[in-house]
Coordinates of C-alpha atoms and ligand atoms in Angstrom, one line a residue:
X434 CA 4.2 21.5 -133.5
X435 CA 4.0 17.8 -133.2
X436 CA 1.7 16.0 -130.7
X437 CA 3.6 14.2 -128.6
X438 CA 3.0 11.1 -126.4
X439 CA 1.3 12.0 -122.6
X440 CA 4.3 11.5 -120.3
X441 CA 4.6 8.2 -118.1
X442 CA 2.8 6.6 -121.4
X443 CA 5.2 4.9 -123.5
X444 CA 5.6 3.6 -127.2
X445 CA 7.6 0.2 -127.3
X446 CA 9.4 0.5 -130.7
X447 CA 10.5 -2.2 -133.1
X448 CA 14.0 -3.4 -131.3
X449 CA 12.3 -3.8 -128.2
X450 CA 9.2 -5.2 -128.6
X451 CA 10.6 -8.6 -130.1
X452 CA 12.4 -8.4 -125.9
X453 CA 8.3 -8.4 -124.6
X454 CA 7.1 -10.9 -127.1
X455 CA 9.8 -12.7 -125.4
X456 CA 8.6 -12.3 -122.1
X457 CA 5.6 -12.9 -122.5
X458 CA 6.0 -16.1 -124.6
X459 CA 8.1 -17.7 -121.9
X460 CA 5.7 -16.5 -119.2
X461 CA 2.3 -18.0 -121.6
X462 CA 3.8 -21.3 -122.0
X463 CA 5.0 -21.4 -118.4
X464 CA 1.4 -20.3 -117.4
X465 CA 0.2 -23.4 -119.3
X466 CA 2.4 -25.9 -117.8
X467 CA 1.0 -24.5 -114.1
X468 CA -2.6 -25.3 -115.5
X469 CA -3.7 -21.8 -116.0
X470 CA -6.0 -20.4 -118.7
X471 CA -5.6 -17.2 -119.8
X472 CA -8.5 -14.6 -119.5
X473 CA -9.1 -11.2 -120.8
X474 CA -11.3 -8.7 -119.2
X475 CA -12.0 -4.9 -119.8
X476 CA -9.7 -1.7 -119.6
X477 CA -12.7 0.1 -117.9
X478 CA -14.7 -0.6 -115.0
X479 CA -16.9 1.1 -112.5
X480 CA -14.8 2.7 -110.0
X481 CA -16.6 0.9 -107.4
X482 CA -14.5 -2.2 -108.1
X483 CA -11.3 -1.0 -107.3
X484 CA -12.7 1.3 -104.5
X485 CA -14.6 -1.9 -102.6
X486 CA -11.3 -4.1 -103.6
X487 CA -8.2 -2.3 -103.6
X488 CA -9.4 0.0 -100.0
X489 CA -10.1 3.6 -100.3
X490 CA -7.3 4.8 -98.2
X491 CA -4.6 3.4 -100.5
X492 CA -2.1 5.4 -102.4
X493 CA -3.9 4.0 -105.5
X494 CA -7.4 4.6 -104.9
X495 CA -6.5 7.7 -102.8
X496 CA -4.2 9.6 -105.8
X497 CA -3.2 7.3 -108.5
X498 CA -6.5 6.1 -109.9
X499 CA -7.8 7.5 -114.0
X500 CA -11.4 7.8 -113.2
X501 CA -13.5 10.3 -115.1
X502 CA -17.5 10.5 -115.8
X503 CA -18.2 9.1 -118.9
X504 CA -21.0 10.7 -121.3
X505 CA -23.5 9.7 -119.2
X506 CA -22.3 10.8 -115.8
X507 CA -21.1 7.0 -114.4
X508 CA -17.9 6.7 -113.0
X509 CA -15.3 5.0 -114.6
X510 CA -12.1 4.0 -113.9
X511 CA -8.9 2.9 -116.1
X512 CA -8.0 -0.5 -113.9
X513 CA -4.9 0.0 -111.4
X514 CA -4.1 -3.4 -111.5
X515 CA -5.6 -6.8 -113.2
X516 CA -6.7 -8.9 -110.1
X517 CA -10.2 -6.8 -109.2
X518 CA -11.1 -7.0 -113.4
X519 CA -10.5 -10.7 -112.9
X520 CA -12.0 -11.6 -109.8
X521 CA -15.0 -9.5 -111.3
X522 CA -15.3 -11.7 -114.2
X523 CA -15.1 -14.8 -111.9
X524 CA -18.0 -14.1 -110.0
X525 CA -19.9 -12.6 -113.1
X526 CA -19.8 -15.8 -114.9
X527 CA -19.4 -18.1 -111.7
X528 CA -16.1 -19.3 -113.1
X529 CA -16.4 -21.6 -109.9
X530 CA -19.0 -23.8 -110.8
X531 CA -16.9 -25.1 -113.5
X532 CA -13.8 -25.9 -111.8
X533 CA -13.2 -25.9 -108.0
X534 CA -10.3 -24.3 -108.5
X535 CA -9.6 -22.0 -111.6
X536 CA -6.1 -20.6 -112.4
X537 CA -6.0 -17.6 -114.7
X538 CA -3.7 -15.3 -116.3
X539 CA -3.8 -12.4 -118.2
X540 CA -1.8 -9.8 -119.3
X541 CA -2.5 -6.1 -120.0
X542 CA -1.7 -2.0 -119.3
X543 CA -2.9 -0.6 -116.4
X544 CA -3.1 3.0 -115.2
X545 CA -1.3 4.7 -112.1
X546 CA -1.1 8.6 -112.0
X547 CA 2.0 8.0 -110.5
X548 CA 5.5 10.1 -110.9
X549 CA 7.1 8.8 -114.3
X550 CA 10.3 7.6 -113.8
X551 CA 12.5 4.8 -115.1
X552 CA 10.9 1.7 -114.4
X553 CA 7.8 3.9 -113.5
X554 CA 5.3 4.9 -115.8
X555 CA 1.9 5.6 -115.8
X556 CA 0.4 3.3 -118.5
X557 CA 2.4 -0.2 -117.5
X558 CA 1.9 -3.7 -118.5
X559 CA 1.2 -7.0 -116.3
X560 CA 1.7 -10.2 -116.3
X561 CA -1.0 -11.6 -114.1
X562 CA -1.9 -14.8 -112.5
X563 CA -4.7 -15.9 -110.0
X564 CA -5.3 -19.2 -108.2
X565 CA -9.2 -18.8 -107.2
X566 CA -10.6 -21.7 -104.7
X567 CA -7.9 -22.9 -102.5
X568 CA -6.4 -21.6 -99.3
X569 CA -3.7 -24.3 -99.1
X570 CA 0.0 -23.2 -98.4
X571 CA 0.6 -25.7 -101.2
X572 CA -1.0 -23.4 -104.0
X573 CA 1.0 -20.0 -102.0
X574 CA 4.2 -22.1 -102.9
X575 CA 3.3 -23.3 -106.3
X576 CA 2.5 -19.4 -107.4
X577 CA 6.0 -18.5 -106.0
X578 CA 7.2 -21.1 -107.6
X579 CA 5.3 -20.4 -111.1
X580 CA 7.3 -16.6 -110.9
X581 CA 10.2 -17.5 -110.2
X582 CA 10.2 -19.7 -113.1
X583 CA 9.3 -17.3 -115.4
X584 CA 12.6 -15.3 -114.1
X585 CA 14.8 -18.1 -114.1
X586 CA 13.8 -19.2 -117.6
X587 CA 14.0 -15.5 -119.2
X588 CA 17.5 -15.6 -117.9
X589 CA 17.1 -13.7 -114.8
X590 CA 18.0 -13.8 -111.6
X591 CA 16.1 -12.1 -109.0
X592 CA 15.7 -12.7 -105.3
X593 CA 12.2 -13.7 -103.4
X594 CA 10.7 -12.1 -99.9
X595 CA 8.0 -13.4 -98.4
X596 CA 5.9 -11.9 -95.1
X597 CA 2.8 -12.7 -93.8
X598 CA -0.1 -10.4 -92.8
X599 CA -2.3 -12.2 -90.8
X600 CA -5.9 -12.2 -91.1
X601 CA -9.0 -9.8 -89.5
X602 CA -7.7 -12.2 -86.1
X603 CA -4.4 -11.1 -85.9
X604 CA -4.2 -7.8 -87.7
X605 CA -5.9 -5.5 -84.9
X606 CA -3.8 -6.3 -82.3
X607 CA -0.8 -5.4 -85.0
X608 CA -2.3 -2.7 -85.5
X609 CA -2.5 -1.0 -82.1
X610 CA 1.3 -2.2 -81.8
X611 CA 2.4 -0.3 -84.8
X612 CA 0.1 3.2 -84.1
X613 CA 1.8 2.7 -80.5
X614 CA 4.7 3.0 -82.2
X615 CA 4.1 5.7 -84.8
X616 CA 3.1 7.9 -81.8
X617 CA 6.6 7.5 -80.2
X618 CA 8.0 8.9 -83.4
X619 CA 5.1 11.1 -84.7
X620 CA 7.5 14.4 -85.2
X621 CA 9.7 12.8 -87.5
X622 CA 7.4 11.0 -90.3
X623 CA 6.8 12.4 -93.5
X624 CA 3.4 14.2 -94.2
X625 CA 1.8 11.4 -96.5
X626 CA 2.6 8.7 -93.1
X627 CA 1.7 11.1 -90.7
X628 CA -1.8 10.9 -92.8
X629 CA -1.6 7.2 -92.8
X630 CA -1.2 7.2 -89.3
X631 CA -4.8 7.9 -88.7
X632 CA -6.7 6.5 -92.1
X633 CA -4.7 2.8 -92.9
X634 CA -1.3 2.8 -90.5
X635 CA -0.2 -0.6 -92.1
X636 CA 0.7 1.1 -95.2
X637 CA 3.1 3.2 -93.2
X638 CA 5.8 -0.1 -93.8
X639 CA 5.2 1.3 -98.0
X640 CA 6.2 4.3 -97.4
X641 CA 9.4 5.2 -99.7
X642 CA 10.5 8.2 -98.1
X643 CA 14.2 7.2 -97.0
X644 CA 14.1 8.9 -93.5
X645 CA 10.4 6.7 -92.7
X646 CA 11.8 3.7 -93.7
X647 CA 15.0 4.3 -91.4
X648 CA 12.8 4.6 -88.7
X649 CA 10.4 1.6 -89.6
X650 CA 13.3 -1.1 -89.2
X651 CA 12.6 -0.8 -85.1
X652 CA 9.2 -0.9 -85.9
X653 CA 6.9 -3.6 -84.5
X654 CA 6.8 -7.3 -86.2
X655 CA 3.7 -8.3 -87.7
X656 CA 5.2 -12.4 -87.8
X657 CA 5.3 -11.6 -83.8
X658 CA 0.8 -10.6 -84.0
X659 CA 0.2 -14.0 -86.1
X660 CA -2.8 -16.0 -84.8
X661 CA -2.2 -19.7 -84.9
X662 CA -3.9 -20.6 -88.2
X663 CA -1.8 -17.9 -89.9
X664 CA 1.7 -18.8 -87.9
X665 CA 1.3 -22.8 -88.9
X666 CA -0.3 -21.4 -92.5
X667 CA 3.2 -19.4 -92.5
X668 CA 5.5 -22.4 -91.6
X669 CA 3.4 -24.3 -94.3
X670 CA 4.6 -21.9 -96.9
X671 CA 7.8 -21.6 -95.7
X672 CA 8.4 -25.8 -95.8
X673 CA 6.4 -26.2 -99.0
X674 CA 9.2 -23.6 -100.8
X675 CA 11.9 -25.4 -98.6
X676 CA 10.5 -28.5 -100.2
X677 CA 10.3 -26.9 -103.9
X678 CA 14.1 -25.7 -103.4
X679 CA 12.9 -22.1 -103.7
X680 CA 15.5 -19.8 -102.2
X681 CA 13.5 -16.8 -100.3
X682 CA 14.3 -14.7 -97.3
X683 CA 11.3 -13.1 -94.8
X684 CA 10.8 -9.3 -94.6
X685 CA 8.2 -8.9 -91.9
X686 CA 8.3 -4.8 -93.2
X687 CA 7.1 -5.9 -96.1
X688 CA 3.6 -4.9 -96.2
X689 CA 2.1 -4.2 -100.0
X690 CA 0.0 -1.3 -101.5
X691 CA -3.0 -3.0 -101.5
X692 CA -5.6 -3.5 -98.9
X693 CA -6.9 -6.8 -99.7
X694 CA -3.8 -8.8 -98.9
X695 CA -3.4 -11.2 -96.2
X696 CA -1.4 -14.0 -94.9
X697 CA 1.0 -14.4 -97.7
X698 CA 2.4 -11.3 -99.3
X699 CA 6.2 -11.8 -101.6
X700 CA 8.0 -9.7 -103.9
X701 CA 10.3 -10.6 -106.2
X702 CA 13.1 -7.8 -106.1
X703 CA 16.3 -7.0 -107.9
X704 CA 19.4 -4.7 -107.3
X705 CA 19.8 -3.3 -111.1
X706 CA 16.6 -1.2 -111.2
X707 CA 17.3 1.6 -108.6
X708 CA 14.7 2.4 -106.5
X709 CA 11.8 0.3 -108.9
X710 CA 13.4 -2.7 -107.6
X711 CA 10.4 -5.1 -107.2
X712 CA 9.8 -6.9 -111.0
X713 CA 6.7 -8.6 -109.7
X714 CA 5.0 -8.9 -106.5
X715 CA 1.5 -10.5 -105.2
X716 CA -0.3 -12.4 -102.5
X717 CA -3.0 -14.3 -101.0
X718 CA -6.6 -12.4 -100.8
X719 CA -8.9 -15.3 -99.1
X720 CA -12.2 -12.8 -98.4
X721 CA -11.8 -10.6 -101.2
X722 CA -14.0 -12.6 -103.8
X723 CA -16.7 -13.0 -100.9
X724 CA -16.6 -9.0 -101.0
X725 CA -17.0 -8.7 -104.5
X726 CA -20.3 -10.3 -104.1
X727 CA -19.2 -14.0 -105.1
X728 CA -18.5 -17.3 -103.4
X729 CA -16.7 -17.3 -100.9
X730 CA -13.4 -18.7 -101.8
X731 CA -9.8 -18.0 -101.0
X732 CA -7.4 -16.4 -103.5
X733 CA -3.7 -15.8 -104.2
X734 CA -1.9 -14.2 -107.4
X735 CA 0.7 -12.2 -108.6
X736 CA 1.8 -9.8 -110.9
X737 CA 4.8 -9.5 -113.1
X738 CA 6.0 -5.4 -114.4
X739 CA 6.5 -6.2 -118.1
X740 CA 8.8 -3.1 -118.9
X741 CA 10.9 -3.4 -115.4
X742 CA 11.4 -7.0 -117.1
X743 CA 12.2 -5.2 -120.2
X744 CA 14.6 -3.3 -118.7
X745 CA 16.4 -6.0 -116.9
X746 CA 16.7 -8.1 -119.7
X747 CA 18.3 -5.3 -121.3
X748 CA 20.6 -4.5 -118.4
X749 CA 21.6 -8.0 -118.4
X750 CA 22.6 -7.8 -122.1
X751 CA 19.5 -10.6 -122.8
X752 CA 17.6 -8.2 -125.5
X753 CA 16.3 -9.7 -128.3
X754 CA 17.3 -8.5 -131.4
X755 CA 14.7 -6.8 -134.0
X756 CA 12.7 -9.5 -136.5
X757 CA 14.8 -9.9 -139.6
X758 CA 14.1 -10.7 -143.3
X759 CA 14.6 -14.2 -144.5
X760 CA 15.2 -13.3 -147.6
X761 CA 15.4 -9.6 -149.6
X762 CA 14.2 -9.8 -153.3
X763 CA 16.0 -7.2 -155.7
X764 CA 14.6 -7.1 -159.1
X765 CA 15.7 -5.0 -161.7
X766 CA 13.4 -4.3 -164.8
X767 CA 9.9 -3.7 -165.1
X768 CA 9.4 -7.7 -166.4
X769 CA 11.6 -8.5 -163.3
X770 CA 9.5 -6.3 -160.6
X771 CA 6.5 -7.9 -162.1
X772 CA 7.9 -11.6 -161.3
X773 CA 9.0 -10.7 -158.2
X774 CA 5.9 -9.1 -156.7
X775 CA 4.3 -12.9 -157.4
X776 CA 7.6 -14.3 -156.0
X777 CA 7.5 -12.8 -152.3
X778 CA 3.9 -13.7 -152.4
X779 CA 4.8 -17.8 -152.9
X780 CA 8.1 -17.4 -150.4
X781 CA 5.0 -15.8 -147.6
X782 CA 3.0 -18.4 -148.3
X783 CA 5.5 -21.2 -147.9
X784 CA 6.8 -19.3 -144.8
X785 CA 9.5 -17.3 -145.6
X786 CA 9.8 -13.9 -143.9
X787 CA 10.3 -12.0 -147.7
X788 CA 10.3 -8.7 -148.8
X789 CA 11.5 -6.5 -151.6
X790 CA 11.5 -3.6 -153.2
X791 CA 8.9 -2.4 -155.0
X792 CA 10.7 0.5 -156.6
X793 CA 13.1 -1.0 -158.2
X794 CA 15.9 0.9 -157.6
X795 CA 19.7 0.4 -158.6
X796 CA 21.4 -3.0 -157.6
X797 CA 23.7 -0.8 -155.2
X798 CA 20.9 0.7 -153.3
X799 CA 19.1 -2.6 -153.3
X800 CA 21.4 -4.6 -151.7
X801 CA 22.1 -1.4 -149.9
X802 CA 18.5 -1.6 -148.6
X803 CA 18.8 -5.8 -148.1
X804 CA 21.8 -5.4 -145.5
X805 CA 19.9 -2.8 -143.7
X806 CA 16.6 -5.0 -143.2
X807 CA 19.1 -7.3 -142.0
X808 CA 18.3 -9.9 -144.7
X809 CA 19.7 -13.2 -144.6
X810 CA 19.5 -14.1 -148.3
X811 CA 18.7 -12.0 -151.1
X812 CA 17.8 -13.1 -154.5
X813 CA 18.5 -11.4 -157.2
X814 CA 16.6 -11.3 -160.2
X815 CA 18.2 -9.6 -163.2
X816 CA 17.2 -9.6 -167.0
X817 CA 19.9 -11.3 -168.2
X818 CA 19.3 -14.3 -165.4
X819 CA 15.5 -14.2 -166.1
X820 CA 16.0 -14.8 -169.5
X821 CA 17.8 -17.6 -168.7
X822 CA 15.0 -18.2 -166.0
X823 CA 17.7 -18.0 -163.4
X824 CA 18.0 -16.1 -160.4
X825 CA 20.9 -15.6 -158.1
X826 CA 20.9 -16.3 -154.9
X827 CA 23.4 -14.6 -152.3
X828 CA 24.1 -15.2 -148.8
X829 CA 24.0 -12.3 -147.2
X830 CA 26.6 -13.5 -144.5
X831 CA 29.2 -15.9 -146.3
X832 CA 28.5 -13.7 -149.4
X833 CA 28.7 -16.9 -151.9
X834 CA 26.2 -16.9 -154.4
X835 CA 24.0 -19.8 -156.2
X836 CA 22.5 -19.8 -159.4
X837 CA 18.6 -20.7 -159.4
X838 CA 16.5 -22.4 -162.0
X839 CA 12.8 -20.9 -161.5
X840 CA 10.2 -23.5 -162.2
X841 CA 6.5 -22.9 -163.2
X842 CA 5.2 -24.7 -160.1
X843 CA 6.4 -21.7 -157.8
X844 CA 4.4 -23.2 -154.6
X845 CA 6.9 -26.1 -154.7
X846 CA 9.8 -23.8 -155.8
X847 CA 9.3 -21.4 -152.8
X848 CA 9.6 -24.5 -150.2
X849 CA 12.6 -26.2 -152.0
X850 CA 14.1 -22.3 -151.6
X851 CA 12.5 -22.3 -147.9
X852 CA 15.0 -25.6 -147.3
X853 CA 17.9 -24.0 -148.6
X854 CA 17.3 -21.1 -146.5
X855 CA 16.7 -23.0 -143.2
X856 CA 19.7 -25.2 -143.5
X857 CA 22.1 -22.4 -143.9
X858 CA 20.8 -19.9 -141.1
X859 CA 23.1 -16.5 -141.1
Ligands
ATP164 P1 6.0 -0.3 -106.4 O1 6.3 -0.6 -105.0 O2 7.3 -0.4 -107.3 O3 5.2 0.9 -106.6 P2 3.6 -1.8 -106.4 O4 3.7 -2.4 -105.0 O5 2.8 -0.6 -106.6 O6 5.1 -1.5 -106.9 P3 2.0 -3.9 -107.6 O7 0.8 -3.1 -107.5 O8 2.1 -5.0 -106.7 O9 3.3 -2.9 -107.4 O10 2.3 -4.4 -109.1 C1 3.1 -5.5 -109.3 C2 4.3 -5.1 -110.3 O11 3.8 -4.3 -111.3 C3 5.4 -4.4 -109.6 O12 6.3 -5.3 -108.9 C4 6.1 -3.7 -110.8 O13 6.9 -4.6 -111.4 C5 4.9 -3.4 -111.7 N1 4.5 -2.0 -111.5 C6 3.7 -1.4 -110.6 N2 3.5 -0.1 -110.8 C7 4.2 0.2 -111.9 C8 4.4 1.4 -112.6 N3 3.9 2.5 -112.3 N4 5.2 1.3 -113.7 C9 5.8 0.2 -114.1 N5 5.6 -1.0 -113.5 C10 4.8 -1.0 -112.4
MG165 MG1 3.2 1.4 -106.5

């Protein structure tokens, strides 16, 4: 029997990875335009890091996380989620001696043990981007802003909630409003909220259970626990978007799965996924780089789902379509095959996407094999033309066809062929 892939882990194929280059070509030069460098940190790290970062009584640290002891007994752990990896790196270098304040991106897989289902897997990709240094609403807009950008230039349209969580002043008395609450309707929450309840009652507001989240819409408001700094810090948001003309709407249920949120929290959601409707979702985390054991600076970020993206661009009808041939080379003849193996080599060099067939099979099955790589010229090379030193070539689409003089100088022939190819693109 074959070996198969682990399930929830995922090959992207040829046909849909051109759709993620895509993505994450639009999302790099957008990136760049914001002013943010791109950064790439490890796969593994000591489970400490996302234990201290991401809280302990989390659905991710508590059930989702790939940690194992490695040979020598450590504990690692395959990262949940890119910001912890970066915010590591940050402080390990002291990326904020260099610039006040740094923006970086990166983009990766990371690991949730989490039930595989469309738009869920458990090896997923991210786009991420922090803004390390500031705690101005200015930079919670500009990240919003940065995302939704991304969206809107991929072709997407998706629609942006914002809360806010307050801070260590404001959350407690939130807090003892909500496990108020939860007690008044303790008999009819699901076993993993009855848990929260006790350990990390905020995360009650994440539950997905259908029949908890019925009950959560009387729930108490978190917007109506805000301190002062956080309300005006809110408002600031709120006019700096207003001021960007970023459409948004506030969902004070909104809450995240990840402790180290607060003040600002947004998702960016859509209604053709199903139940994985958020495509990209982040925050502000002023105190967490402090708690890493760095400076102590505020933080925001944000990260994208590269394969819920995937999938909306597909649903959308926005796939790109597999890489093609420029140009499909059928020899026939040994003296032909020989020419023609030198040939693709000078079209490569002068930048032609070309390819052939080394077999050199019948002219049938080699244009055969040319319309199925989805060639847009191919140039035939038969005895009789070579001894002419001619060539044929045929467009694929219109299906006229050119005679070629070869020259000697084939560096010079390749980019007079390269011309000819680019100004009649099939
Ligand atoms: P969800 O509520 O869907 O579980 P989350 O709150 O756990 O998402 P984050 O940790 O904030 O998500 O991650 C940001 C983005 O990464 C999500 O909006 C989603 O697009 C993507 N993502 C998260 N988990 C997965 C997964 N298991 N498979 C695919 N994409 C994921
Ligand atoms: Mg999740």
């Amino acid at each position: 029997m074959s070996v198969k892939a682990l399930k929830g882990f995922k090959d992207i194929l040829p046909g849909e990875v051109e759709t993620w280059q895509r993505i994450e070509q639009t999302a790099r030069d957008i990136f760049q335009r914001f002013g943010f460098n791109e950064i790439k940190v490890p796969i593994l790290e000591k489970t400490t890091l996302f234990k201290r970062s991401i809280g302990e009584a989390t659905d991710i640290v508590e059930k989702e996380m790939y940690t194992f002891a490695d040979r020598n007994g450590a504990s690692l752990t395959m990262r949940p989620e890119g910001t912890a990896p970066v915010l590591r790196a940050y402080v390990e270098h002291g990326l904020q001696v260099k610039k006040p304040v740094q923006r970086l991106y990166t983009i990766g897989p990371m690991f949730r043990h989490e039930r595989p289902q469309k738009g869920r897997l458990r090896q997923f990709h991210q786009l991420s981007a922090e803004v390390l240094g500031s705690g101005l609403a200015m930079l919670d807009a500009e990240v919003m802003a940065m995302a939704a950008l991304v969206l809107r230039e991929l072709g997407l349209t998706v629609s942006l909630e914002i809360n806010s969580l307050g801070c260590r002043k404001c959350r407690p008395g939130f807090n003892q409003a909500l496990v108020d609450f939860l007690a008044q309707h303790a008999d009819k929450l699901c076993n993993d909220c009855e848990r929260r309840r006790q350990t990390n009652p905020l995360r009650v507001l994440d539950c997905k259970n259908e029949h908890c989240r019925e009950q959560y819409k009387n729930s108490p408001s978190i917007l109506e626990h805000l301190c002062k700094d956080c309300r005006e810090h809110f408002t600031e948001v709120r006019k700096n978007l207003d001021l960007l003309n970023i459409d948004y709407k506030v969902n004070s249920f909104m809450v995240r799965g990840l402790d180290y949120y607060c003040r600002t929290t947004f998702e960016l959601l859509t209604d053709n996924l199903g139940a994985q409707s958020a495509v990209g979702a982040g925050g502000r985390y002023d105190g967490l780089v402090k708690q890493l054991g760095g400076p102590d600076v505020p933080g925001i970020g944000f990260a994208l789902g590269l394969e819920r993206l995937a999938l909306l661009m597909e649903h959308q009808g926005l796939s790109s379509p597999e890489s093609k041939a420029d140009i499909f080379i059928a020899a026939l003849g040994e003296e032909a095959l020989n020419r023609a193996f030198i040939l693709v080599h000078a079209l490569r060099n002068a930048g032609l996407a070309a390819t052939m067939d080394h077999q050199g099979r019948s002219l049938k099955n080699q244009m055969k094999q040319a319309g199925r790589m989805g060639a847009s010229f191919t140039l035939i090379m038969g005895e009789e033309e070579l001894s002419r030193n001619k060539v044929i070539l045929r467009d694929m689409a219109s299906r006229e066809q050119q005679d070629l003089e070869l020259s000697t100088d084939l560096s010079s022939w390749a980019a007079d062929l390269k011309k000819i190819i680019n100004q009649n693109p099939s």
